[in-house]
Coordinates of C-alpha atoms in Angstrom, one line a residue:
Chain A
M638 CA -129.6 -113.5 -41.0
S639 CA -130.8 -117.1 -39.6
E640 CA -128.4 -119.8 -39.2
L641 CA -128.2 -123.2 -38.9
V642 CA -126.7 -124.5 -35.8
L643 CA -125.1 -128.2 -35.3
S644 CA -123.4 -128.4 -32.1
G645 CA -121.8 -131.5 -31.0
L646 CA -124.1 -134.0 -32.9
Y647 CA -122.9 -137.4 -32.0
D648 CA -125.3 -140.2 -32.8
G649 CA -124.4 -143.3 -34.6
P650 CA -121.6 -142.9 -37.2
L651 CA -121.2 -139.1 -36.3
I652 CA -119.0 -138.4 -33.6
G653 CA -119.0 -134.6 -32.9
V654 CA -120.1 -133.0 -36.1
N655 CA -119.6 -129.0 -35.1
A656 CA -120.7 -126.4 -37.7
T657 CA -122.8 -123.0 -38.3
L658 CA -123.9 -122.6 -41.7
G659 CA -125.3 -119.2 -43.2
A660 CA -127.8 -118.7 -45.8
G661 CA -126.5 -120.1 -49.0
S662 CA -125.5 -123.1 -50.7
W663 CA -123.1 -126.3 -48.9
V664 CA -122.1 -129.7 -49.7
V665 CA -120.5 -131.7 -47.6
L666 CA -119.2 -134.6 -49.2
G667 CA -118.4 -138.3 -47.6
G668 CA -117.7 -141.7 -48.3
D669 CA -119.6 -142.9 -45.8
P670 CA -123.1 -143.4 -46.9
A671 CA -124.7 -143.6 -43.2
A672 CA -123.2 -141.2 -41.9
L673 CA -124.2 -138.6 -44.6
S674 CA -127.6 -139.8 -44.3
T675 CA -127.5 -139.9 -40.4
L676 CA -126.8 -135.9 -40.8
V677 CA -129.5 -135.0 -43.1
A678 CA -132.0 -136.8 -41.0
L679 CA -130.6 -134.8 -38.0
T680 CA -130.3 -131.8 -39.7
A681 CA -134.0 -131.9 -41.2
G682 CA -135.6 -132.7 -37.8
S683 CA -136.6 -136.3 -38.4
R684 CA -135.3 -137.3 -35.0
A685 CA -133.3 -136.1 -32.1
P686 CA -129.5 -137.0 -32.2
R687 CA -128.5 -139.2 -29.3
R688 CA -126.3 -136.1 -28.4
G689 CA -126.0 -132.5 -29.3
L690 CA -128.6 -130.1 -30.9
V691 CA -129.7 -128.8 -34.4
R692 CA -130.7 -125.4 -34.3
Y693 CA -132.6 -123.0 -37.2
A694 CA -133.6 -119.2 -36.0
G695 CA -133.7 -120.3 -32.3
H696 CA -135.6 -123.2 -33.0
V697 CA -134.6 -127.1 -32.2
A698 CA -134.7 -128.9 -35.3
H699 CA -136.5 -132.3 -33.8
A700 CA -138.7 -130.4 -31.8
S701 CA -140.3 -127.8 -33.6
P702 CA -143.1 -128.9 -36.2
E703 CA -142.9 -124.7 -37.0
L704 CA -139.1 -125.2 -38.3
R705 CA -140.3 -128.4 -39.9
R706 CA -143.1 -127.1 -42.1
V707 CA -140.4 -124.8 -43.9
T708 CA -137.9 -128.0 -44.2
A709 CA -137.5 -129.4 -47.2
A710 CA -135.6 -132.5 -46.5
L711 CA -134.5 -135.4 -49.4
F712 CA -133.5 -138.9 -47.1
A713 CA -131.5 -142.0 -48.0
D714 CA -134.4 -144.0 -47.5
E715 CA -137.6 -142.7 -48.0
S716 CA -141.3 -143.0 -47.0
L717 CA -144.6 -141.8 -48.0
P718 CA -147.2 -141.0 -45.6
A719 CA -149.3 -144.4 -45.3
L720 CA -152.5 -143.2 -47.2
G721 CA -153.8 -145.4 -50.3
C722 CA -152.4 -143.4 -53.8
V723 CA -149.9 -141.6 -53.9
S724 CA -152.2 -138.5 -54.3
D725 CA -153.3 -138.5 -51.1
A726 CA -150.1 -139.1 -49.8
V727 CA -149.0 -135.2 -51.7
Q728 CA -151.7 -134.4 -50.6
A729 CA -151.3 -135.2 -46.6
I730 CA -147.8 -133.7 -47.1
L731 CA -148.9 -130.6 -48.3
S732 CA -151.2 -130.3 -45.5
A733 CA -148.5 -130.8 -43.2
R734 CA -147.0 -127.7 -44.8
A735 CA -150.0 -125.6 -44.3
D736 CA -149.3 -125.4 -48.3
R737 CA -152.6 -124.8 -50.0
R738 CA -151.6 -126.2 -53.5
A739 CA -154.1 -129.6 -54.6
S740 CA -151.8 -132.5 -54.8
R741 CA -153.0 -133.2 -58.3
A742 CA -151.7 -129.8 -59.8
L743 CA -148.3 -130.6 -58.3
L744 CA -147.8 -133.8 -59.5
D745 CA -149.1 -132.6 -62.6
E746 CA -146.3 -129.0 -62.5
I747 CA -143.6 -131.2 -61.7
G748 CA -144.8 -133.9 -64.6
L749 CA -145.7 -136.8 -62.4
A750 CA -149.6 -136.6 -63.1
N751 CA -149.4 -139.8 -63.6
W752 CA -147.9 -141.3 -60.4
G753 CA -151.1 -139.6 -59.1
A754 CA -153.3 -142.7 -58.6
R755 CA -150.9 -144.8 -58.3
A756 CA -150.3 -146.8 -55.0
T757 CA -147.6 -145.3 -52.2
R758 CA -146.8 -149.3 -51.6
D759 CA -146.3 -149.8 -55.3
L760 CA -143.8 -146.8 -55.4
D761 CA -140.3 -148.4 -55.3
A762 CA -137.1 -146.6 -53.2
S763 CA -136.3 -144.7 -55.8
E764 CA -139.7 -143.8 -56.8
R765 CA -140.2 -142.5 -53.4
R766 CA -136.8 -139.9 -53.6
T767 CA -137.9 -139.0 -57.2
L768 CA -140.9 -137.5 -55.3
A769 CA -139.6 -136.5 -51.9
L770 CA -137.3 -134.1 -53.9
A771 CA -139.9 -133.0 -56.2
L772 CA -141.9 -132.0 -52.8
A773 CA -138.5 -130.7 -51.5
L774 CA -137.2 -128.5 -54.5
T775 CA -141.0 -126.9 -55.3
H776 CA -141.7 -126.1 -51.8
A777 CA -142.3 -122.4 -51.6
D778 CA -141.4 -121.1 -48.0
A779 CA -138.8 -123.5 -47.5
R780 CA -135.9 -121.4 -45.5
L781 CA -133.7 -124.7 -44.8
V782 CA -133.0 -127.0 -48.1
V783 CA -131.3 -130.5 -46.6
L784 CA -130.7 -133.0 -49.3
H785 CA -129.4 -136.6 -49.6
E786 CA -127.7 -137.2 -53.3
P787 CA -130.5 -134.9 -54.8
L788 CA -128.7 -135.8 -58.8
A789 CA -129.2 -139.7 -57.9
A790 CA -132.6 -138.9 -57.0
G791 CA -133.4 -136.3 -59.7
R792 CA -132.1 -138.3 -63.3
G793 CA -136.2 -138.8 -63.8
L794 CA -136.6 -134.9 -63.2
G795 CA -133.6 -133.8 -65.1
P796 CA -130.2 -132.3 -63.3
D797 CA -131.5 -128.8 -64.1
F798 CA -134.6 -128.9 -62.0
V799 CA -132.1 -129.7 -59.3
R800 CA -130.0 -126.8 -59.8
N801 CA -132.6 -124.6 -60.5
G802 CA -134.6 -125.5 -57.3
V803 CA -131.1 -125.5 -55.2
A804 CA -130.5 -121.8 -57.0
S805 CA -133.9 -120.8 -56.3
A806 CA -133.9 -121.6 -52.7
V807 CA -130.6 -119.8 -52.3
D808 CA -132.2 -117.1 -54.0
R809 CA -135.2 -116.7 -51.3
G810 CA -132.0 -117.2 -48.4
A811 CA -132.4 -120.5 -47.1
V812 CA -129.7 -122.5 -46.4
V813 CA -129.4 -125.3 -48.7
L814 CA -127.5 -128.5 -47.1
V815 CA -126.1 -131.5 -50.1
A816 CA -124.7 -134.1 -48.5
T817 CA -123.2 -136.3 -51.5
Q818 CA -121.1 -139.3 -51.5
S819 CA -120.1 -137.5 -55.4
L820 CA -117.6 -135.2 -56.2
D821 CA -118.9 -135.6 -59.4
D822 CA -122.3 -133.9 -57.7
A823 CA -120.8 -131.6 -55.5
R824 CA -118.7 -129.7 -58.5
V825 CA -122.0 -129.9 -60.1
L826 CA -124.0 -127.8 -57.4
G827 CA -121.5 -126.0 -56.1
G828 CA -121.6 -124.5 -52.9
E829 CA -119.1 -124.4 -50.2
P830 CA -117.7 -127.8 -49.2
S831 CA -117.3 -129.8 -46.4
L832 CA -115.9 -132.9 -45.4
L833 CA -118.0 -135.6 -43.7
H834 CA -114.5 -137.9 -42.4
H835 CA -114.9 -140.5 -39.8
G836 CA -117.6 -138.9 -38.0
V837 CA -116.7 -135.7 -38.3
L838 CA -117.0 -132.7 -40.3
T839 CA -114.2 -130.3 -41.8
S840 CA -114.7 -127.1 -43.3
T841 CA -112.8 -127.4 -47.1
A842 CA -114.0 -124.0 -48.6
N843 CA -110.5 -123.3 -49.8
V844 CA -110.1 -126.5 -52.0
P845 CA -111.7 -126.3 -55.1
L846 CA -113.5 -128.5 -56.5
G847 CA -113.0 -128.3 -60.4
S848 CA -115.5 -129.0 -63.0
P849 CA -117.3 -131.6 -63.1
V850 CA -116.0 -134.6 -65.1
G851 CA -118.9 -137.6 -65.4
G852 CA -119.1 -141.6 -65.0
D853 CA -120.4 -145.0 -64.2
Q854 CA -120.9 -146.3 -61.3
T855 CA -119.6 -150.0 -60.5
F856 CA -121.4 -152.7 -58.6
V857 CA -119.1 -155.8 -57.8
V858 CA -121.1 -159.0 -56.8
E859 CA -119.9 -161.9 -55.6
T860 CA -122.2 -164.7 -56.4
P861 CA -122.7 -168.4 -57.3
D862 CA -125.0 -167.8 -60.0
A863 CA -122.6 -165.4 -61.7
R864 CA -123.0 -166.6 -65.7
R865 CA -127.5 -166.6 -65.0
L866 CA -126.9 -162.9 -62.9
T867 CA -124.7 -161.9 -66.1
A868 CA -127.2 -163.2 -68.3
A869 CA -130.0 -162.1 -66.7
L870 CA -128.5 -158.4 -66.4
A871 CA -128.0 -158.0 -69.7
R872 CA -132.2 -157.2 -70.2
E873 CA -131.8 -154.5 -67.7
P874 CA -132.1 -150.9 -69.1
A875 CA -130.5 -149.3 -65.9
V876 CA -127.3 -151.8 -66.7
R877 CA -124.8 -149.8 -69.1
G878 CA -122.5 -153.1 -69.6
V879 CA -121.4 -156.4 -67.2
R880 CA -117.8 -157.9 -66.7
W881 CA -117.5 -161.6 -65.8
N882 CA -114.3 -163.5 -66.2
E883 CA -115.0 -167.1 -65.5
E884 CA -111.6 -168.4 -64.9
S885 CA -109.9 -165.4 -63.1
A886 CA -112.5 -164.8 -60.5
P887 CA -115.9 -166.8 -61.8
E888 CA -118.2 -165.5 -58.8
T889 CA -117.4 -161.8 -59.4
V890 CA -119.3 -159.9 -61.2
L891 CA -118.7 -156.6 -62.2
V892 CA -122.2 -153.9 -63.1
Y893 CA -121.9 -151.2 -64.2
G894 CA -124.1 -147.9 -65.1
S895 CA -124.7 -143.9 -64.6
D896 CA -127.8 -143.7 -62.2
T897 CA -126.9 -145.9 -59.1
E898 CA -129.9 -146.4 -57.4
R899 CA -131.5 -147.4 -60.8
L900 CA -128.8 -149.9 -61.2
A901 CA -128.8 -151.4 -57.3
S902 CA -132.9 -151.9 -57.9
A903 CA -131.7 -153.6 -61.6
I904 CA -129.8 -156.4 -59.5
M905 CA -131.9 -156.3 -56.3
K906 CA -134.7 -156.8 -59.0
I907 CA -132.5 -159.9 -60.8
L908 CA -131.6 -161.5 -57.6
S909 CA -134.9 -161.9 -56.6
E910 CA -137.1 -163.0 -59.7
E911 CA -133.6 -165.5 -60.5
S912 CA -133.6 -166.7 -57.0
L913 CA -130.1 -166.1 -56.7
G914 CA -127.1 -166.7 -54.5
V915 CA -125.6 -163.8 -53.5
R916 CA -122.8 -163.4 -51.1
S917 CA -121.8 -159.6 -51.0
I918 CA -122.8 -157.0 -53.3
G919 CA -121.0 -153.5 -52.8
L920 CA -120.2 -150.0 -54.6
S921 CA -117.1 -149.8 -55.9
R922 CA -115.5 -146.6 -55.4
L923 CA -113.2 -146.7 -57.9
P924 CA -114.3 -145.8 -61.9
L925 CA -114.9 -148.9 -63.8
P926 CA -112.0 -149.0 -65.7
S927 CA -109.3 -148.5 -63.2
L928 CA -111.4 -151.3 -61.5
L929 CA -110.9 -153.5 -64.8
A930 CA -107.4 -152.3 -65.6
A931 CA -106.0 -153.7 -62.2
A932 CA -108.6 -156.9 -61.9
V933 CA -107.0 -158.6 -64.1
V934 CA -103.6 -159.0 -65.9
P935 CA -102.0 -161.3 -67.5
T936 CA -100.0 -162.6 -65.4
A937 CA -102.0 -164.5 -63.0
P938 CA -105.7 -165.3 -64.9
A939 CA -105.5 -168.4 -63.9
Y940 CA -104.8 -168.2 -60.2
P941 CA -105.7 -164.9 -58.7
Y942 CA -106.0 -165.5 -55.3
G943 CA -103.3 -168.5 -54.3
A944 CA -99.8 -169.6 -55.2
P945 CA -99.0 -171.2 -58.4
P946 CA -99.0 -175.5 -58.7
Q947 CA -95.5 -175.3 -59.5
Q948 CA -94.6 -173.6 -55.8
P949 CA -93.2 -175.9 -53.7
Y950 CA -93.6 -174.3 -50.7
P951 CA -96.9 -173.4 -50.5
Y952 CA -97.7 -172.5 -47.1
G953 CA -94.2 -172.4 -45.8
G954 CA -93.0 -169.2 -47.9
A955 CA -90.2 -170.5 -49.9
P956 CA -86.9 -167.7 -50.5
Q957 CA -88.3 -167.4 -53.8
Q958 CA -92.3 -166.5 -53.1
P959 CA -92.7 -163.7 -50.8
Y960 CA -96.3 -164.0 -51.3
P961 CA -97.6 -167.6 -50.2
Y962 CA -101.3 -166.6 -50.2
G963 CA -101.7 -163.4 -51.8
A964 CA -101.2 -161.7 -55.3
A965 CA -98.1 -162.0 -56.6
P966 CA -96.0 -158.4 -56.4
Q967 CA -97.4 -157.1 -60.0
Q968 CA -100.8 -157.9 -58.9
P969 CA -101.5 -155.7 -55.6
Y970 CA -104.4 -154.5 -56.0
P971 CA -106.9 -157.0 -57.4
Y972 CA -110.2 -154.8 -57.1
G973 CA -108.3 -151.2 -57.1
A974 CA -106.4 -148.8 -58.9
A975 CA -103.0 -149.3 -57.4
P976 CA -101.5 -145.2 -56.9
Q977 CA -99.2 -145.8 -59.2
Q978 CA -100.9 -147.3 -61.6
P979 CA -100.2 -144.9 -64.5
H980 CA -102.9 -145.9 -67.2
P981 CA -106.3 -145.7 -64.6
Y982 CA -108.7 -145.8 -67.8
G983 CA -107.7 -148.9 -69.1
T984 CA -105.0 -148.6 -71.7
A985 CA -102.0 -150.0 -70.0
P986 CA -101.0 -152.5 -72.5
A987 CA -100.5 -155.4 -69.6
S988 CA -104.4 -155.0 -69.0
A989 CA -106.3 -158.0 -70.2
Y990 CA -109.2 -155.8 -71.8
P991 CA -107.0 -153.7 -73.9
A992 CA -108.7 -150.4 -75.1
P993 CA -109.4 -150.0 -78.4
T994 CA -108.2 -148.0 -81.2
P995 CA -110.3 -145.0 -81.2
A996 CA -110.4 -145.0 -85.0
G997 CA -112.4 -147.6 -86.4
P998 CA -115.1 -150.0 -85.4
A999 CA -114.9 -151.8 -82.4
P1000 CA -116.3 -155.6 -82.0
T1001 CA -119.6 -156.2 -80.7
D1002 CA -118.0 -158.4 -78.2
T1003 CA -115.4 -156.1 -76.1
L1004 CA -113.1 -159.2 -74.4
A1005 CA -112.9 -160.7 -77.7
A1006 CA -109.0 -160.3 -76.4
A1007 CA -110.0 -163.0 -73.5
P1008 CA -111.5 -165.9 -74.7
A1009 CA -112.3 -167.0 -70.7
D1010 CA -114.4 -164.0 -70.7
Q1011 CA -118.0 -164.1 -70.3
S1012 CA -119.0 -160.7 -70.2
V1013 CA -121.9 -160.4 -72.6
A1014 CA -122.0 -158.1 -75.6
M1015 CA -123.9 -155.2 -74.8
P1016 CA -126.4 -154.5 -77.4
T1017 CA -125.4 -150.9 -79.3
A1018 CA -127.3 -148.4 -77.2
F1019 CA -124.8 -149.6 -74.3
A1020 CA -121.8 -147.7 -74.5
D1021 CA -118.5 -149.3 -73.0
P1022 CA -117.1 -146.8 -70.4
T1023 CA -113.9 -148.1 -71.5
K1024 CA -113.8 -147.3 -74.7
P1025 CA -113.2 -143.5 -75.6
P1026 CA -116.4 -141.6 -77.3
G1027 CA -117.4 -142.7 -81.0
G1028 CA -115.5 -146.1 -81.0
R1029 CA -118.4 -147.9 -81.4
P1030 CA -120.2 -147.9 -84.8
Chain B
V446 CA -156.2 -130.4 -39.3
T447 CA -152.8 -132.6 -38.0
A448 CA -155.3 -134.4 -35.4
V449 CA -157.4 -135.3 -39.0
L450 CA -154.1 -135.8 -40.4
G451 CA -153.5 -138.7 -37.1
A452 CA -157.3 -139.5 -38.2
R453 CA -156.5 -140.6 -41.7
L454 CA -153.9 -142.8 -41.3
A455 CA -155.4 -144.8 -39.0
L456 CA -159.3 -144.8 -41.3
D457 CA -156.6 -146.1 -44.3
G458 CA -155.0 -148.7 -41.9
L459 CA -158.5 -149.8 -41.2
S460 CA -160.2 -149.9 -44.2
S461 CA -157.5 -152.6 -45.0
R462 CA -158.8 -156.1 -45.8
G463 CA -157.1 -157.6 -43.1
V464 CA -159.3 -155.5 -41.0
W465 CA -162.7 -156.9 -42.6
V466 CA -160.6 -160.3 -42.6
A467 CA -160.0 -160.0 -38.3
S468 CA -163.7 -158.5 -37.9
G469 CA -165.5 -161.1 -40.0
L470 CA -163.8 -164.6 -37.8
G471 CA -164.6 -162.4 -34.7
L472 CA -167.9 -162.6 -35.3
I473 CA -168.4 -165.9 -36.6
A474 CA -166.8 -166.8 -33.1
V475 CA -168.5 -165.2 -31.4
E476 CA -171.7 -166.3 -33.0
V477 CA -170.4 -169.5 -32.8
T478 CA -169.7 -169.7 -29.2
S479 CA -172.8 -167.8 -27.9
L480 CA -174.9 -170.8 -29.8
L481 CA -173.0 -173.1 -28.4
E482 CA -173.7 -172.1 -25.0
R483 CA -176.8 -171.4 -25.6
S484 CA -177.6 -175.0 -26.8
A485 CA -175.4 -176.1 -23.5
D486 CA -177.8 -174.1 -20.7
S487 CA -179.6 -171.1 -22.0
A488 CA -179.8 -169.4 -18.4
Y489 CA -176.2 -168.8 -18.1
A490 CA -175.6 -168.5 -21.8
A491 CA -175.2 -164.9 -22.2
D492 CA -172.5 -164.3 -18.8
R493 CA -170.5 -167.6 -20.3
A494 CA -170.8 -166.2 -24.1
L495 CA -169.5 -162.9 -22.8
L496 CA -167.1 -163.2 -19.9
G497 CA -165.3 -166.3 -22.0
P498 CA -165.3 -166.2 -26.0
T499 CA -166.3 -162.9 -26.2
L500 CA -164.1 -160.0 -23.8
G501 CA -162.0 -163.1 -22.9
V502 CA -160.4 -164.1 -26.3
V503 CA -162.0 -162.3 -29.7
V504 CA -162.6 -158.7 -28.5
P505 CA -158.4 -157.9 -27.6
L506 CA -157.9 -160.4 -30.2
V507 CA -159.0 -158.1 -33.0
A508 CA -157.9 -155.1 -31.0
Y509 CA -154.7 -156.6 -32.1
A510 CA -155.4 -156.8 -35.1
L511 CA -156.9 -153.4 -36.0
F512 CA -153.4 -151.7 -33.9
E513 CA -151.4 -153.9 -36.3
A514 CA -153.4 -152.7 -39.8
V515 CA -152.5 -149.0 -38.8
Y516 CA -149.4 -149.4 -37.5
K517 CA -148.3 -152.3 -39.7
R518 CA -145.4 -153.9 -37.6
E519 CA -143.8 -151.1 -36.2
R520 CA -143.9 -148.6 -34.0
S521 CA -145.8 -145.7 -33.9
T522 CA -143.0 -143.5 -35.2
A523 CA -143.1 -145.1 -38.2
L524 CA -146.5 -144.0 -38.8
L525 CA -146.2 -140.2 -37.7
D526 CA -143.3 -139.6 -38.9
P527 CA -143.4 -139.4 -42.9
V528 CA -146.6 -136.8 -41.9
A529 CA -144.6 -134.8 -39.2
R530 CA -141.2 -134.2 -40.7
H531 CA -143.2 -132.0 -43.3
G532 CA -144.5 -130.2 -40.4
A533 CA -147.4 -131.6 -38.8
D534 CA -147.6 -131.9 -34.9
R535 CA -146.7 -135.9 -33.8
R536 CA -148.5 -135.5 -30.6
L537 CA -151.4 -134.1 -32.7
L538 CA -150.8 -136.7 -34.9
S539 CA -150.8 -139.5 -32.0
F540 CA -153.8 -138.2 -30.6
G541 CA -156.0 -138.3 -34.2
A542 CA -154.5 -141.8 -35.1
N543 CA -155.0 -143.3 -31.4
G544 CA -158.6 -141.4 -31.0
T545 CA -159.4 -143.1 -34.5
L546 CA -158.6 -146.3 -33.3
A547 CA -159.9 -145.9 -30.7
L548 CA -163.2 -145.3 -31.9
G549 CA -162.8 -148.5 -34.0
C550 CA -162.1 -150.6 -31.4
A551 CA -165.0 -149.1 -29.2
S552 CA -167.4 -149.8 -32.4
M553 CA -165.8 -153.3 -33.1
A554 CA -165.9 -154.4 -29.2
A555 CA -169.7 -153.2 -29.1
V556 CA -171.2 -155.3 -31.9
F557 CA -169.2 -158.1 -30.4
A558 CA -170.4 -157.8 -26.8
A559 CA -174.4 -157.4 -28.7
L560 CA -174.2 -159.8 -31.0
A561 CA -173.1 -162.4 -28.1
A562 CA -176.1 -160.8 -26.0
V563 CA -178.3 -161.5 -28.8
S564 CA -177.2 -164.9 -30.0
A565 CA -177.0 -166.3 -26.7
R566 CA -180.0 -164.6 -25.0
G567 CA -182.3 -165.5 -28.1
F568 CA -185.1 -163.1 -29.5
R569 CA -187.7 -164.3 -27.1
D570 CA -186.3 -163.3 -23.9
P571 CA -187.4 -161.1 -22.0
A572 CA -184.2 -159.6 -20.7
L573 CA -183.0 -159.6 -23.9
V574 CA -183.5 -155.4 -24.8
A575 CA -181.8 -154.7 -21.1
D576 CA -178.8 -157.0 -21.7
F577 CA -178.7 -155.7 -25.5
S578 CA -178.1 -152.5 -24.2
A579 CA -175.8 -153.3 -21.1
S580 CA -173.8 -155.5 -23.7
L581 CA -173.2 -152.4 -26.5
W582 CA -172.1 -149.8 -24.1
G583 CA -170.1 -152.3 -21.7
G584 CA -168.7 -153.7 -25.0
A585 CA -167.4 -150.3 -25.8
L586 CA -166.2 -148.9 -23.2
T587 CA -163.9 -152.9 -23.0
G588 CA -162.7 -151.7 -26.4
V589 CA -161.5 -148.4 -25.7
A590 CA -159.8 -149.4 -22.4
Y591 CA -157.8 -152.1 -25.2
A592 CA -157.2 -148.9 -27.3
G593 CA -155.5 -147.2 -24.7
L594 CA -153.5 -150.2 -23.7
F595 CA -152.1 -150.8 -27.6
A596 CA -151.6 -147.3 -27.9
L597 CA -149.0 -146.8 -25.3
A598 CA -147.9 -150.2 -26.2
S599 CA -146.9 -148.7 -30.1
H600 CA -144.3 -147.3 -29.0
F601 CA -142.4 -150.2 -28.9
G602 CA -143.7 -151.2 -31.7
R603 CA -145.4 -155.0 -32.6
R604 CA -143.3 -156.9 -29.4
G605 CA -145.0 -154.3 -27.2
R606 CA -148.4 -154.6 -28.5
I607 CA -148.0 -158.5 -28.2
A608 CA -146.3 -158.0 -24.7
A609 CA -149.3 -156.1 -23.6
L610 CA -151.8 -158.9 -24.8
V611 CA -150.0 -161.9 -23.4
L612 CA -149.6 -159.6 -19.8
D613 CA -153.2 -158.5 -19.9
W614 CA -154.2 -162.4 -20.4
L615 CA -151.3 -162.9 -17.6
F616 CA -152.4 -160.6 -15.4
G617 CA -156.0 -159.6 -16.1
S618 CA -157.5 -162.9 -15.7
G619 CA -157.2 -162.6 -11.9
S620 CA -158.9 -160.3 -8.9
G621 CA -156.0 -158.4 -7.3
L622 CA -153.4 -155.8 -7.3
F623 CA -151.5 -156.9 -10.2
A624 CA -155.1 -157.2 -12.1
L625 CA -155.8 -153.2 -11.7
V626 CA -154.5 -152.1 -14.8
W627 CA -155.7 -154.7 -17.5
P628 CA -158.8 -154.3 -18.9
R629 CA -159.6 -158.0 -19.1
A630 CA -160.0 -157.8 -15.6
H631 CA -162.3 -155.0 -15.4
A632 CA -164.2 -156.2 -17.9
R633 CA -165.4 -158.8 -16.9
S634 CA -165.9 -156.9 -13.6
L635 CA -168.4 -154.7 -15.5
F636 CA -170.0 -157.2 -17.1
G637 CA -170.4 -159.2 -13.9
G638 CA -167.8 -161.5 -13.0
E639 CA -164.9 -161.7 -10.4
P640 CA -164.7 -157.9 -9.4
V641 CA -161.1 -156.7 -9.1
L642 CA -160.0 -155.7 -5.0
D643 CA -164.1 -155.8 -5.0
G644 CA -164.6 -153.0 -7.2
S645 CA -168.4 -152.3 -7.7
Q646 CA -169.5 -152.3 -11.3
A647 CA -169.6 -148.2 -12.0
L648 CA -165.9 -148.3 -11.1
A649 CA -164.6 -151.0 -13.4
A650 CA -166.8 -148.6 -16.3
L651 CA -164.9 -145.7 -15.2
I652 CA -161.5 -147.6 -14.7
L653 CA -162.2 -148.7 -18.2
V654 CA -162.8 -145.0 -19.6
M655 CA -159.5 -143.7 -18.0
M656 CA -157.7 -146.4 -19.2
G657 CA -158.4 -145.4 -22.7
L658 CA -158.1 -141.9 -22.0
V659 CA -155.3 -141.8 -20.2
G660 CA -153.4 -144.3 -22.9
T661 CA -154.2 -142.3 -25.8
I662 CA -153.5 -139.1 -23.7
F663 CA -149.9 -140.9 -22.9
A664 CA -149.2 -141.9 -26.2
A665 CA -149.0 -138.8 -27.6
A666 CA -147.4 -137.0 -25.0
R667 CA -144.7 -139.5 -25.0
E668 CA -143.8 -137.8 -28.3
T669 CA -141.8 -135.1 -29.3
R670 CA -143.3 -132.4 -30.9

């Protein structure tokens, strides 16, 4: 039985990855996207590691065209061969694999026939990943399948396409390695879990991942043009909701949606089209409800980052003010859920955005309770993840 | 098959609009300067047009433009990897791509040199046919040599190609030891200008061919399979 052997990989965020993976499905969970994407690129033989070796069936991955021919991979950032149209690029890929299928027939088979005539440079990052995933999972002879966030890339193709593709590769006796930041995706795809943390891979095969729960992703955008960004994002179908509080955090916009890649594309498109300034964009690691529950509490909306004006010792630390520069003790996690947060999904009575009661119609403006909040009222098609299902008319 | 894939990658870049614009501008520059040289002094017009603007400025710049059109500011790996990761041999891909570029550069330089000779001589000149054919193959060798140089330099991306262009201009203008590895010096020698280390024109032609071959083969050998 052929094994994938990662020995002493040192490259960028990876600091000594060692593993021996036999045939079957393996899932690597990690919080650092750079580490995951580096691991995938090295394992698929896209390039040589700075130190260490990736071997499969005796072949060194980056130096063996024969191995790469039976390797199907999905990278964090995909690029197509620099040929005119998508159909030509796919044909070149099939030729490199020694696959005799015609590109148009393959595109038709995976439901992307209308992409064939498009120029390769017109495909955005998300579309390139979708195409790469389809090519990877339709590789009939793949012995090594390495996928970075396949469920995020495969939303256009459907989760069943990804699950079936992975299952089919496993049935053929391939080594399937999936790298993801999402515990939920790991649960959906199954496989033996490992944890990539601080550049080191640790097997957690005995730790049950539990069943999938689903959920939204939230981007935190720091921008001086928060009002315009909020208004513009309301038009984007990838955006399920936007939160902005003009008083407590006038330059912070929370944007949430189910598809991280489409969400990021939508934000970047708006920033570019509207020429908006931006200080930072980050993907919150916490679910939106926890974020919202902890972001604004009634006691400190007017002074979220500083001391109140009655503070007589703004820089001196008066005995009665132990937190001169920061949040009061009752708000220690301005953008995150406190570990002791008893109501992580926004049902805590202290929240400025109280969760509506499940029964009865919800107001169109979900933030009516907070007059200063300028959140956009989403069309009814957009669900608010802070609301329980069925709460909206 | 893999080398053909590399050639296709290069051909796709060479069919872009930028290549046509650069070639068109090059043709206009060669034609205008050749006619100016002819109006100034018809006896040496062909020599001055060839050794001056055509081989000294236009051919290196347009060869650079062809490589930029194919490699698009990037290192050679950026062009090759999207195909190589699916099983194509990077060395063969590189050989196919740079070989196609060498053919493109040779054709372009041959046309420019022949045009310069014809425009500077005029159609009534009895030496036109001999000059035309000599310029044609001499220009082709010069183009091949520049292709070899830029193929090697492309391993370092756009900075490498710009550095090669500048170093060729700096050191290739001389005729000593430092000029030995630069196409400009040997192209000048081949077309009857100052020889490099007193070498013959035949030696200059041989070195130009070797530069093209060695550059293309070394560029391929530097890639991981």
